[in-house]
Coordinates of C-alpha atoms in Angstrom, one line a residue:
M298 CA -9.0 13.3 15.6
S299 CA -10.1 13.2 19.2
H300 CA -12.4 10.8 21.1
N301 CA -13.8 11.3 24.6
E302 CA -14.7 8.8 27.3
G303 CA -15.5 10.7 30.3
A304 CA -12.4 12.7 31.6
Q305 CA -10.2 10.3 29.6
S306 CA -9.8 11.3 25.9
R307 CA -7.8 10.0 23.0
V308 CA -6.1 11.9 20.2
E309 CA -4.5 10.8 17.0
I310 CA -1.7 12.8 15.7
I311 CA 0.4 12.7 12.5
I312 CA 4.1 13.1 13.3
H313 CA 6.7 14.2 10.8
G314 CA 10.5 13.8 11.0
M315 CA 10.9 10.4 12.7
T316 CA 13.7 8.3 11.2
C317 CA 14.2 5.5 13.6
S318 CA 13.1 3.7 16.8
S319 CA 15.1 6.1 18.9
C320 CA 12.8 8.8 17.8
V321 CA 9.9 6.8 18.7
H322 CA 11.2 6.0 22.2
H323 CA 12.2 9.7 22.7
I324 CA 8.7 11.0 21.9
E325 CA 6.9 8.3 24.0
S326 CA 9.1 8.7 26.9
S327 CA 8.9 12.5 26.8
L328 CA 5.2 12.6 26.4
K329 CA 4.6 10.1 29.3
K330 CA 6.4 12.5 31.6
K331 CA 4.0 15.2 30.7
R332 CA 1.2 16.0 33.2
G333 CA -2.1 14.6 32.2
V334 CA -0.8 12.1 29.5
L335 CA -1.9 8.6 30.4
N336 CA -0.6 6.5 27.7
V337 CA 1.4 7.0 24.3
S338 CA 1.8 4.7 21.3
V339 CA 3.8 6.0 18.3
A340 CA 4.4 4.1 15.1
L341 CA 7.3 4.8 12.9
A342 CA 6.0 3.1 9.9
T343 CA 2.7 5.1 9.7
G344 CA 4.1 8.3 11.2
K345 CA 1.2 8.4 13.7
G346 CA 0.8 8.5 17.4
I347 CA -2.2 7.8 19.6
V348 CA -2.1 9.7 22.9
A349 CA -4.6 9.0 25.8
Y350 CA -4.8 11.8 28.2
D351 CA -6.9 13.3 31.0
S352 CA -9.0 16.2 29.4
E353 CA -9.0 18.1 32.6
L354 CA -5.3 18.3 32.7
T355 CA -4.2 18.7 29.1
G356 CA -5.5 18.6 25.6
P357 CA -4.6 18.0 21.9
R358 CA -3.0 21.6 21.5
D359 CA -0.7 21.1 24.5
I360 CA 0.4 17.7 23.2
I361 CA 1.1 18.8 19.6
D362 CA 3.0 21.8 21.0
H363 CA 5.1 19.5 23.1
I364 CA 6.0 17.3 20.1
Q365 CA 6.9 20.2 18.0
D366 CA 9.1 21.5 20.8
M367 CA 11.0 18.2 20.6
G368 CA 11.9 19.1 17.0
F369 CA 9.3 17.0 15.2
G370 CA 6.4 18.1 13.1
A371 CA 2.9 17.4 14.5
E372 CA -0.6 18.0 13.4
L373 CA -4.0 16.7 14.4
A374 CA -5.1 13.7 12.2
S375 CA -8.5 14.3 10.6
G376 CA -10.5 12.8 7.8
H377 CA -9.0 15.0 5.1
K378 CA -5.5 14.5 6.3
H379 CA -5.5 10.7 6.0
G380 CA -4.5 10.8 2.4
E381 CA -1.8 13.3 3.1
A382 CA -0.5 11.1 5.9
L383 CA -0.4 8.1 3.6
D384 CA 1.6 10.1 0.9
H385 CA 5.3 9.5 1.0
S386 CA 6.1 11.3 -2.3
E387 CA 8.1 14.1 -0.6
E388 CA 10.2 11.7 1.4
I389 CA 10.8 9.6 -1.7
K390 CA 12.0 12.7 -3.7
R391 CA 14.2 13.8 -0.8
W392 CA 16.0 10.5 -0.3
R393 CA 16.2 9.8 -4.0
R394 CA 18.0 13.2 -4.4
S395 CA 20.3 12.4 -1.5
F396 CA 21.1 8.9 -3.0
F397 CA 21.9 10.2 -6.5
I398 CA 24.2 13.0 -5.1
S399 CA 26.0 10.6 -3.0
L400 CA 26.1 8.1 -5.9
I401 CA 27.4 10.5 -8.6
F402 CA 30.4 11.6 -6.3
G403 CA 30.7 8.3 -4.4
L404 CA 31.0 6.1 -7.3
P405 CA 34.3 7.5 -8.6
V406 CA 35.7 7.3 -4.9
M407 CA 34.8 3.5 -4.9
V408 CA 36.5 3.1 -8.4
I409 CA 39.7 4.9 -7.3
M410 CA 39.8 2.9 -4.1
I411 CA 39.4 -0.5 -5.9
Y412 CA 42.0 0.6 -8.5
H413 CA 44.6 1.3 -5.9
M414 CA 43.8 -1.9 -4.1
V415 CA 44.2 -4.1 -7.3
E416 CA 47.3 -2.1 -8.3
M417 CA 48.9 -2.7 -4.9
K418 CA 48.1 -6.4 -4.9
M419 CA 49.5 -6.8 -8.5
H420 CA 52.6 -4.6 -8.2
G421 CA 53.1 -4.0 -4.6
K422 CA 53.3 -0.8 -2.6
R423 CA 54.8 1.9 -4.9
P424 CA 56.0 5.5 -4.1
V425 CA 52.9 7.8 -4.3
K426 CA 53.4 11.0 -6.6
L427 CA 52.8 14.3 -4.7
L428 CA 51.4 17.4 -6.2
L429 CA 52.4 19.4 -3.2
P430 CA 54.4 18.3 -0.2
G431 CA 52.1 16.1 1.9
L432 CA 49.3 16.1 -0.7
S433 CA 48.9 13.2 -3.2
I434 CA 46.8 13.1 -6.4
E435 CA 44.7 10.2 -4.7
N436 CA 43.9 12.4 -1.5
L437 CA 43.1 15.5 -3.6
L438 CA 40.7 13.5 -5.7
Y439 CA 39.2 11.9 -2.6
F440 CA 38.7 15.4 -1.1
I441 CA 37.1 16.9 -4.1
L442 CA 34.6 14.0 -4.4
C443 CA 33.9 13.5 -0.8
T444 CA 33.1 17.1 0.1
P445 CA 29.9 17.5 -1.9
V446 CA 28.7 14.2 -0.6
Q447 CA 29.2 15.2 3.0
I448 CA 27.6 18.5 2.4
F449 CA 24.7 17.9 0.1
G450 CA 24.3 14.1 0.2
G451 CA 24.3 14.1 4.1
R452 CA 22.2 17.3 4.4
Y453 CA 19.1 15.5 5.6
F454 CA 21.1 13.3 8.0
Y455 CA 22.6 16.4 9.5
I456 CA 19.1 18.1 10.0
Q457 CA 17.7 15.1 11.7
A458 CA 20.7 14.6 13.8
Y459 CA 20.7 18.2 15.0
K460 CA 17.0 17.9 15.9
A461 CA 17.7 14.9 17.9
L462 CA 20.7 16.3 19.8
R463 CA 19.0 19.6 20.4
H464 CA 16.4 17.7 22.5
R465 CA 19.0 15.5 24.1
G466 CA 18.2 12.4 22.1
A467 CA 20.4 10.2 19.9
N468 CA 19.0 8.4 16.9
M469 CA 20.5 6.5 14.0
D470 CA 21.1 9.8 12.1
V471 CA 23.5 10.8 15.0
L472 CA 25.3 7.7 14.5
I473 CA 25.7 8.1 10.7
M474 CA 26.7 11.7 11.0
L475 CA 29.2 11.0 13.8
A476 CA 30.8 8.2 11.6
T477 CA 31.0 10.4 8.4
T478 CA 32.0 13.7 10.1
I479 CA 34.8 12.2 12.2
A480 CA 36.0 10.4 9.1
Y481 CA 35.9 13.6 7.0
V482 CA 37.3 15.9 9.7
Y483 CA 40.1 13.6 10.7
S484 CA 41.0 13.2 7.0
V485 CA 41.0 16.9 6.3
A486 CA 43.0 17.6 9.4
V487 CA 45.8 15.2 8.8
L488 CA 46.0 16.3 5.2
I489 CA 46.4 19.9 6.3
I490 CA 49.0 19.0 8.9
A491 CA 51.0 17.1 6.4
M492 CA 50.9 20.0 4.0
V493 CA 51.8 22.4 6.7
L494 CA 54.8 20.3 7.8
K495 CA 55.7 19.6 4.2
L496 CA 55.9 15.9 4.7
S497 CA 57.5 13.7 2.0
K498 CA 54.4 11.6 1.8
S499 CA 50.7 12.0 2.0
P500 CA 49.0 10.5 5.1
K501 CA 46.4 7.8 5.2
T502 CA 43.0 9.3 5.0
F503 CA 39.4 8.0 5.3
F504 CA 37.7 10.2 2.7
E505 CA 36.2 7.0 1.1
T506 CA 34.1 6.3 4.2
P507 CA 31.4 9.2 4.0
P508 CA 30.5 8.5 0.2
M509 CA 30.3 4.8 0.7
L510 CA 28.2 5.0 3.9
L511 CA 25.9 7.7 2.7
V512 CA 25.2 5.9 -0.7
F513 CA 24.0 2.7 1.0
V514 CA 22.1 4.4 3.9
S515 CA 20.3 7.0 1.7
L516 CA 19.5 4.0 -0.8
G517 CA 18.0 2.2 2.2
R518 CA 16.0 5.2 3.2
W519 CA 14.7 5.7 -0.4
L520 CA 13.7 2.0 -0.6
E521 CA 12.1 2.2 2.8
H522 CA 9.8 5.0 1.8
I523 CA 9.0 3.4 -1.6
A524 CA 7.9 0.3 0.3
K525 CA 5.8 2.5 2.8
G526 CA 4.2 4.4 -0.2
K527 CA 3.2 1.1 -2.1
T528 CA 1.8 -0.3 1.1
S529 CA -0.1 2.7 2.1
E530 CA -1.9 2.6 -1.3
A531 CA -4.1 0.0 0.1
L532 CA -5.5 2.3 2.7
A533 CA -5.6 5.1 0.1
K534 CA -7.7 3.0 -2.2
L535 CA -10.1 2.1 0.6
L536 CA -10.4 5.8 1.4
S537 CA -11.1 6.7 -2.2
L538 CA -14.1 4.3 -2.3
Q539 CA -16.1 6.6 -0.2
P540 CA -17.8 9.5 -2.2
I541 CA -16.9 13.1 -1.2
E542 CA -20.5 14.5 -1.6
A543 CA -24.0 13.3 -0.6
T544 CA -27.4 14.4 -1.7
L545 CA -29.5 15.6 1.1
C546 CA -33.3 15.5 0.8
V547 CA -35.9 17.5 2.7
I548 CA -39.1 15.5 3.2
D549 CA -42.5 17.4 3.2
P550 CA -44.1 16.3 6.4
E551 CA -47.7 16.6 5.0
T552 CA -47.2 14.6 1.8
G553 CA -44.1 12.6 2.6
N554 CA -42.4 13.5 -0.6
V555 CA -39.1 15.0 -1.2
S556 CA -39.6 18.8 -1.2
S557 CA -35.9 19.9 -1.9
E558 CA -32.4 18.5 -2.6
K559 CA -29.0 19.8 -2.0
S560 CA -25.5 18.5 -2.3
I561 CA -23.4 18.5 0.9
N562 CA -19.9 17.3 1.9
V563 CA -20.3 13.6 3.2
D564 CA -18.5 14.7 6.5
L565 CA -21.6 16.9 7.2
V566 CA -24.0 14.0 7.0
Q567 CA -25.7 13.4 10.3
R568 CA -27.4 10.2 11.7
G569 CA -31.1 10.4 10.6
D570 CA -30.5 12.6 7.5
V571 CA -32.5 11.5 4.5
L572 CA -30.3 11.0 1.4
K573 CA -30.9 10.3 -2.3
V574 CA -28.7 7.9 -4.4
V575 CA -29.2 7.8 -8.1
P576 CA -28.3 4.8 -10.4
G577 CA -24.6 4.4 -10.7
G578 CA -23.9 6.5 -7.6
K579 CA -22.0 5.4 -4.4
M580 CA -23.7 5.1 -1.0
P581 CA -22.3 8.1 1.0
V582 CA -22.8 6.4 4.4
D583 CA -24.2 3.3 6.0
A584 CA -28.0 3.7 5.8
R585 CA -31.4 2.0 5.6
V586 CA -33.5 2.0 2.6
I587 CA -36.8 3.9 3.3
R588 CA -38.1 4.1 -0.5
G589 CA -37.2 2.5 -3.8
E590 CA -35.7 -0.8 -4.9
S591 CA -32.4 -1.6 -6.5
M592 CA -29.4 -3.8 -6.8
A593 CA -26.1 -2.8 -4.8
D594 CA -22.6 -3.9 -5.8
E595 CA -20.9 -4.7 -2.3
S596 CA -17.9 -6.4 -3.7
L597 CA -15.6 -3.9 -2.0
I598 CA -16.8 -5.4 1.4
T599 CA -17.8 -9.0 0.8
G600 CA -15.7 -9.7 -2.4
E601 CA -18.9 -11.2 -4.0
S602 CA -19.3 -10.0 -7.6
M603 CA -23.0 -10.6 -7.6
P604 CA -25.1 -7.6 -6.8
V605 CA -27.4 -7.7 -3.8
P606 CA -31.1 -6.7 -4.0
K607 CA -32.0 -3.9 -1.8
H608 CA -35.6 -3.2 -0.8
V609 CA -37.3 -1.0 1.9
G610 CA -35.7 -1.7 5.3
D611 CA -32.5 -3.2 4.0
I612 CA -29.1 -1.8 5.1
V613 CA -26.7 -0.4 2.5
I614 CA -22.9 0.0 3.0
A615 CA -21.0 3.2 2.5
G616 CA -19.0 3.0 -0.7
S617 CA -21.2 0.2 -2.3
I618 CA -22.4 1.2 -5.8
N619 CA -26.2 1.6 -6.5
Q620 CA -26.8 -0.2 -9.9
N621 CA -30.1 0.5 -11.3
G622 CA -32.8 2.1 -9.2
A623 CA -33.0 5.5 -7.3
L624 CA -33.0 5.0 -3.5
I625 CA -34.0 7.2 -0.7
L626 CA -32.1 6.4 2.4
E627 CA -32.0 7.2 6.1
A628 CA -28.4 7.5 7.5
T629 CA -27.7 5.1 10.3
H630 CA -23.9 5.3 10.7
V631 CA -21.8 8.3 9.7
G632 CA -18.2 9.5 9.9
D633 CA -15.9 7.0 11.6
E634 CA -19.0 4.8 12.4
T635 CA -19.4 3.6 8.8
T636 CA -18.3 0.0 7.8
L637 CA -15.8 1.4 5.4
S638 CA -14.1 3.8 8.1
Q639 CA -14.0 1.0 10.6
I640 CA -12.2 -1.2 8.0
V641 CA -9.7 1.6 7.3
K642 CA -9.3 2.2 11.0
L643 CA -8.6 -1.5 11.7
V644 CA -5.9 -1.6 9.2
E645 CA -4.3 1.7 10.4
E646 CA -4.5 0.3 14.0
A647 CA -3.0 -3.0 12.8
Q648 CA -0.1 -1.0 11.2
T649 CA 0.4 1.1 14.3
S650 CA 0.3 -1.8 16.8
K651 CA 3.7 -3.2 17.8
A652 CA 4.6 -6.9 17.7
P653 CA 6.4 -8.3 20.8
I654 CA 9.6 -8.4 18.6
Q655 CA 9.1 -4.8 17.6
K656 CA 8.7 -3.7 21.3
L657 CA 11.9 -5.5 22.1
A658 CA 13.6 -3.8 19.2
D659 CA 12.5 -0.4 20.3
S660 CA 13.7 -0.9 23.8
I661 CA 17.1 -2.0 22.5
A662 CA 17.3 0.8 19.9
A663 CA 16.7 3.4 22.6
Y664 CA 20.0 2.6 24.3
F665 CA 21.8 1.5 21.1
V666 CA 23.3 4.8 19.8
P667 CA 24.8 5.8 23.3
V668 CA 26.3 2.4 23.9
I669 CA 27.8 2.3 20.4
V670 CA 29.4 5.7 20.8
L671 CA 30.8 4.6 24.1
L672 CA 32.1 1.3 22.5
S673 CA 33.8 3.3 19.7
I674 CA 35.5 5.6 22.2
V675 CA 36.7 2.6 24.3
T676 CA 37.9 0.9 20.9
L677 CA 40.0 4.0 20.1
N678 CA 41.6 4.1 23.5
I679 CA 42.2 0.3 23.6
W680 CA 44.1 0.3 20.4
I681 CA 46.1 3.4 21.3
I682 CA 47.2 1.7 24.5
I683 CA 47.9 -1.6 22.6
G684 CA 49.9 0.3 19.9
Y685 CA 52.2 2.1 22.4
S686 CA 52.6 -1.2 24.4
D687 CA 53.4 -3.3 21.4
I688 CA 53.5 -1.7 18.0
R689 CA 54.0 -5.0 16.4
A690 CA 50.4 -6.0 17.3
I691 CA 49.2 -3.3 14.9
S692 CA 51.9 -3.3 12.3
P693 CA 54.1 -6.5 12.2
S694 CA 56.4 -5.0 9.5
F695 CA 56.8 -1.7 11.4
D696 CA 60.1 0.2 10.4
P697 CA 60.7 3.1 12.8
S698 CA 63.2 4.6 10.3
S699 CA 60.6 5.2 7.6
T700 CA 57.3 5.6 9.5
S701 CA 56.2 7.4 12.6
K702 CA 55.1 5.2 15.4
T703 CA 52.4 7.8 16.5
E704 CA 51.0 8.0 13.0
I705 CA 50.7 4.3 12.6
I706 CA 48.9 3.9 16.0
L707 CA 46.5 6.8 15.5
E708 CA 45.6 5.8 12.0
F709 CA 44.8 2.2 13.1
A710 CA 42.9 3.3 16.2
F711 CA 40.8 5.9 14.3
L712 CA 40.0 3.1 11.6
T713 CA 38.7 0.7 14.1
A714 CA 36.8 3.4 16.1
I715 CA 35.1 4.6 12.9
T716 CA 34.4 1.0 11.7
V717 CA 32.4 0.4 14.9
L718 CA 30.3 3.5 14.3
C719 CA 29.9 2.7 10.6
I720 CA 28.7 -1.0 11.0
A721 CA 26.5 -0.5 14.1
C722 CA 23.5 1.1 12.3
P723 CA 20.3 -0.1 14.0
C724 CA 18.4 -0.4 10.7
A725 CA 17.5 -4.0 11.2
L726 CA 16.2 -3.3 14.8
G727 CA 14.5 0.0 14.3
L728 CA 13.3 0.0 10.7
A729 CA 13.0 -3.6 9.5
T730 CA 10.6 -4.8 12.0
P731 CA 7.9 -2.0 11.8
T732 CA 8.3 -1.8 8.0
A733 CA 7.7 -5.6 7.9
V734 CA 4.6 -5.3 10.0
M735 CA 3.3 -2.3 7.8
V736 CA 4.0 -4.2 4.5
G737 CA 2.5 -7.3 5.8
T738 CA -0.8 -5.7 7.1
G739 CA -1.0 -3.4 4.0
V740 CA -0.5 -6.1 1.3
G741 CA -3.0 -8.2 3.2
A742 CA -5.6 -5.4 3.2
Q743 CA -5.1 -5.0 -0.5
N744 CA -5.9 -8.6 -1.0
G745 CA -8.9 -8.5 1.3
I746 CA -7.2 -10.1 4.3
L747 CA -7.4 -7.9 7.5
I748 CA -4.6 -8.7 10.0
K749 CA -5.4 -7.4 13.4
G750 CA -1.9 -6.0 14.4
G751 CA 1.7 -7.0 14.6
E752 CA 1.2 -9.7 17.1
P753 CA -1.1 -11.9 15.0
L754 CA 1.2 -11.4 12.1
E755 CA 4.1 -12.5 14.2
T756 CA 2.3 -15.7 15.3
T757 CA 1.3 -16.8 11.7
H758 CA 4.3 -19.2 11.5
K759 CA 2.4 -21.3 14.1
I760 CA -0.7 -21.7 11.9
T761 CA -1.5 -25.4 11.1
T762 CA -4.9 -24.9 9.5
V763 CA -6.0 -22.3 7.1
I764 CA -9.8 -21.7 6.3
F765 CA -10.3 -19.8 3.0
D766 CA -13.1 -17.6 1.8
K767 CA -13.8 -18.9 -1.7
T768 CA -14.8 -16.0 -3.7
G769 CA -12.0 -13.9 -4.9
T770 CA -9.5 -16.0 -2.9
L771 CA -9.6 -19.5 -4.4
T772 CA -11.6 -18.3 -7.3
K773 CA -11.4 -15.3 -9.7
G774 CA -14.3 -13.5 -8.0
T775 CA -16.1 -12.9 -11.3
P776 CA -18.5 -15.2 -13.0
S777 CA -17.7 -16.8 -16.4
V778 CA -19.6 -19.0 -18.9
T779 CA -18.6 -22.7 -18.4
K780 CA -21.1 -24.4 -20.7
V781 CA -23.7 -23.8 -23.4
A782 CA -26.6 -26.3 -23.7
M783 CA -29.1 -26.2 -26.5
F784 CA -32.4 -27.8 -26.7
V785 CA -33.2 -27.2 -30.4
D786 CA -31.6 -28.6 -33.5
E787 CA -28.6 -26.6 -34.5
E788 CA -29.7 -26.5 -38.2
V789 CA -32.6 -24.3 -36.9
C790 CA -30.6 -22.3 -34.4
P791 CA -26.9 -22.3 -35.1
M792 CA -24.6 -21.8 -32.2
N793 CA -23.1 -18.6 -33.5
F794 CA -26.5 -17.2 -34.3
F795 CA -27.6 -18.1 -30.7
L796 CA -24.5 -16.5 -29.1
A797 CA -25.1 -13.3 -31.3
V798 CA -28.7 -12.9 -30.2
V799 CA -27.9 -13.5 -26.6
G800 CA -24.9 -11.1 -26.6
T801 CA -26.8 -8.4 -28.2
A802 CA -29.6 -8.7 -25.6
E803 CA -27.1 -8.8 -22.7
A804 CA -25.2 -5.8 -24.1
N805 CA -27.9 -3.5 -22.5
S806 CA -27.4 -5.0 -19.0
E807 CA -25.1 -4.1 -16.2
H808 CA -25.4 -7.3 -14.3
P809 CA -22.2 -9.4 -13.7
L810 CA -23.7 -12.4 -15.4
A811 CA -24.5 -10.2 -18.5
H812 CA -20.8 -9.2 -18.6
A813 CA -19.9 -12.9 -18.5
I814 CA -22.2 -13.8 -21.3
I815 CA -21.1 -10.8 -23.4
N816 CA -17.4 -11.6 -23.0
D817 CA -18.0 -15.3 -23.9
A818 CA -19.9 -14.3 -27.1
K819 CA -17.1 -11.7 -28.1
E820 CA -14.5 -14.4 -27.5
K821 CA -16.2 -17.2 -29.3
L822 CA -17.4 -15.1 -32.3
G823 CA -14.4 -12.8 -32.6
K824 CA -16.4 -9.5 -32.8
T825 CA -17.5 -6.8 -30.4
T826 CA -21.0 -6.1 -31.8
F827 CA -23.6 -8.5 -33.2
G828 CA -26.9 -6.6 -33.8
T829 CA -29.4 -4.2 -32.2
C830 CA -31.8 -4.5 -29.3
D831 CA -34.9 -2.4 -28.2
K832 CA -37.8 -2.7 -26.0
F833 CA -35.3 -3.7 -23.4
V834 CA -36.6 -4.5 -19.9
S835 CA -34.6 -5.7 -16.9
I836 CA -36.0 -6.8 -13.5
P837 CA -33.4 -7.3 -10.7
G838 CA -33.5 -10.9 -9.4
F839 CA -35.4 -12.2 -12.3
G840 CA -34.1 -11.5 -15.7
L841 CA -34.4 -9.4 -19.0
S842 CA -36.2 -9.3 -22.2
G843 CA -36.0 -7.4 -25.5
V844 CA -36.4 -7.5 -29.2
V845 CA -33.2 -8.2 -31.2
Y846 CA -32.8 -7.4 -34.9
D847 CA -30.2 -6.6 -37.5
I848 CA -28.0 -9.7 -36.6
D849 CA -25.0 -9.9 -38.8
Q850 CA -25.7 -12.3 -41.7
Q851 CA -22.5 -14.3 -41.0
F852 CA -24.1 -15.5 -37.7
T853 CA -27.3 -16.9 -39.3
R854 CA -25.6 -19.6 -41.2
A855 CA -26.0 -23.1 -40.0
E856 CA -22.1 -23.8 -40.0
V857 CA -20.4 -23.4 -36.6
S858 CA -17.1 -21.5 -37.0
K859 CA -13.8 -22.8 -35.4
S860 CA -14.1 -20.0 -32.8
T861 CA -17.6 -21.3 -31.6
S862 CA -17.1 -25.0 -32.0
S863 CA -15.2 -25.1 -28.7
V864 CA -18.4 -24.3 -26.7
R865 CA -20.2 -27.3 -28.1
D866 CA -20.4 -30.4 -25.8
D867 CA -22.0 -33.4 -27.5
E868 CA -23.2 -34.6 -24.0
S869 CA -24.6 -31.2 -23.1
I870 CA -26.5 -30.4 -26.3
W871 CA -29.9 -32.1 -26.7
K872 CA -31.3 -31.9 -30.3
R873 CA -35.1 -31.5 -30.4
R874 CA -37.6 -30.7 -32.9
S875 CA -37.6 -27.1 -34.0
L876 CA -39.1 -24.7 -31.5
I877 CA -38.1 -21.5 -33.5
K878 CA -39.7 -20.5 -36.7
E879 CA -37.9 -18.3 -39.2
S880 CA -38.7 -14.6 -38.6
S881 CA -40.0 -12.9 -41.7
D882 CA -38.7 -9.4 -40.6
G883 CA -35.5 -10.6 -38.9
R884 CA -36.7 -9.6 -35.4
Y885 CA -36.5 -12.0 -32.5
S886 CA -38.1 -11.7 -29.1
V887 CA -35.6 -12.7 -26.4
K888 CA -36.1 -13.7 -22.8
I889 CA -33.1 -14.4 -20.4
G890 CA -33.5 -15.2 -16.8
N891 CA -34.5 -17.8 -14.1
R892 CA -37.5 -20.1 -13.9
E893 CA -39.8 -17.4 -12.4
W894 CA -38.9 -15.1 -15.4
M895 CA -39.8 -17.8 -18.0
L896 CA -43.2 -18.6 -16.2
K897 CA -44.1 -14.9 -15.9
H898 CA -43.8 -14.8 -19.9
E899 CA -45.8 -18.1 -20.2
H900 CA -42.7 -20.2 -21.0
E901 CA -43.1 -23.5 -19.1
V902 CA -39.9 -25.2 -18.0
S903 CA -39.9 -28.8 -18.8
E904 CA -39.1 -31.4 -16.2
E905 CA -36.1 -32.6 -18.1
I906 CA -34.7 -29.1 -18.2
N907 CA -35.5 -28.6 -14.6
I908 CA -33.6 -31.8 -13.6
R909 CA -30.6 -30.7 -15.6
M910 CA -30.7 -27.3 -14.0
Q911 CA -30.7 -28.8 -10.5
E912 CA -27.7 -30.9 -11.3
H913 CA -25.7 -27.8 -12.1
E914 CA -27.2 -25.7 -9.1
E915 CA -26.1 -28.4 -6.7
K916 CA -22.6 -27.9 -7.9
G917 CA -23.0 -24.2 -6.9
E918 CA -23.3 -23.1 -10.6
T919 CA -25.8 -20.5 -11.8
V920 CA -28.0 -21.7 -14.6
V921 CA -29.5 -18.9 -17.0
L922 CA -32.4 -19.9 -19.3
V923 CA -32.7 -18.3 -22.7
C924 CA -35.9 -18.4 -24.9
I925 CA -35.9 -17.0 -28.4
D926 CA -39.2 -16.5 -30.4

């Protein structure tokens, strides 16, 4: 995806194969040296890079080729690639396989090691049985179990380390493979030497180091990609809200009517195109209504469950759902300009942006690996010098008659050097910080909270006042029935009968208030169907009407069942003289809606009812009137 601003352009690139902050620093520093590149920002967590460049000197193809020459995979980010970039399934499978291979062979190594440690503590050091001169059963088992882990469990570490070294870089994989390879090669070497020399005892080896290290590091990589995958689902869900296709209309200039229609990919929609959206369809782009009326569900953007009426001249949002009327639209914002795309872009940029602590971590991690390797070499040499100067500093109980001085010194020096390599993994610096930013912004987006980058996220601990958006945050975000008030004697209109009639009428509506009333009736009456409704009419913004019949006989009795008694409120039920007469054919005319709807059907709302309605409306509650004839 490329953007132009005069000679300066910006390109977004998906980068594969990055494992730590050293990779990020290596790519950024190398690209900045390239002629024509003005600025580079690479995010490990999202696997993306944004490069600003002078279009007269270089271009996206040269930039991608440069990244690929460094040993990383690179491709241009485009609309259809977003979902693929967010998919971590391959990485999850890869590291899960590496973890289980390491675990299957590494677990017995740990068990053997712990067994010998416990046995030595309980019974002291005993002579080790040898299968061959210089080869003990313990070392043979270690070798058999360690070799598959080193080859198969560490395969992906070797690949990444090779790519880094090939381009004169050193990342965390280099550190891991140095530690495990040195431990493995040293152990094999001393074992072969002992067997060739036919020593009377088997030497001390470090075969347990590679399995243990690879088990925990591969587990960390697996969990890391699982976390990334779950977090990226927030963006994937946002992307899935926009339809793939749109219905393009051709308008006859003479009559002004639609002369033809055809389905096109939503990416091909241009500003000014005339589009048609049928009831139940999604708005393909941000557009202006030029014909028709309907209600639109914009809850994906606003969080409000109540549909918004749309008339000629109103703006509709891409991804919102057209509920009941066909609309003819004129596209106003397409592609990356739509509100939905801007939200996705905002979250992506937030996950790509670096918090101050992350910039510090990246700068440290860039020099971390070379420094650690140097420290490991220094440690090795220092202990060799100390050992030859004073062997008692290494082994207070050293007995020259039974043990070789050189063997003791080298064994201890290698142990300390390998320990430095093993424990100096920069995961906390290079992985934890960007992953925390990604998880934080992703989970926020999933819950309707847009965090504009790592820096705002880092400063949240300084917040003293929080202002909440009520709907969907402090509340459920969906309406529910809180009270039922009747203005007739319950002997004439039993509560269960009233709920059955209203539930039957509302069952034909898609309005959120209708769903709330239906769910309440089902819960109170313990049934999913109550009767039949025909002649159904619904006017958005006013109400509905219909004729209800075939009401189940169990709902026509005057008694109120236990399931419905909970909705009665003695203070909210006013008993009046009968307003409903027994229907001879069991058919009832029902009107449900607001004041205007009742007046339209010549049902006057009394002053008393109006006062009670105002009391509830002042509390922010929606009052629905029901009239049954």
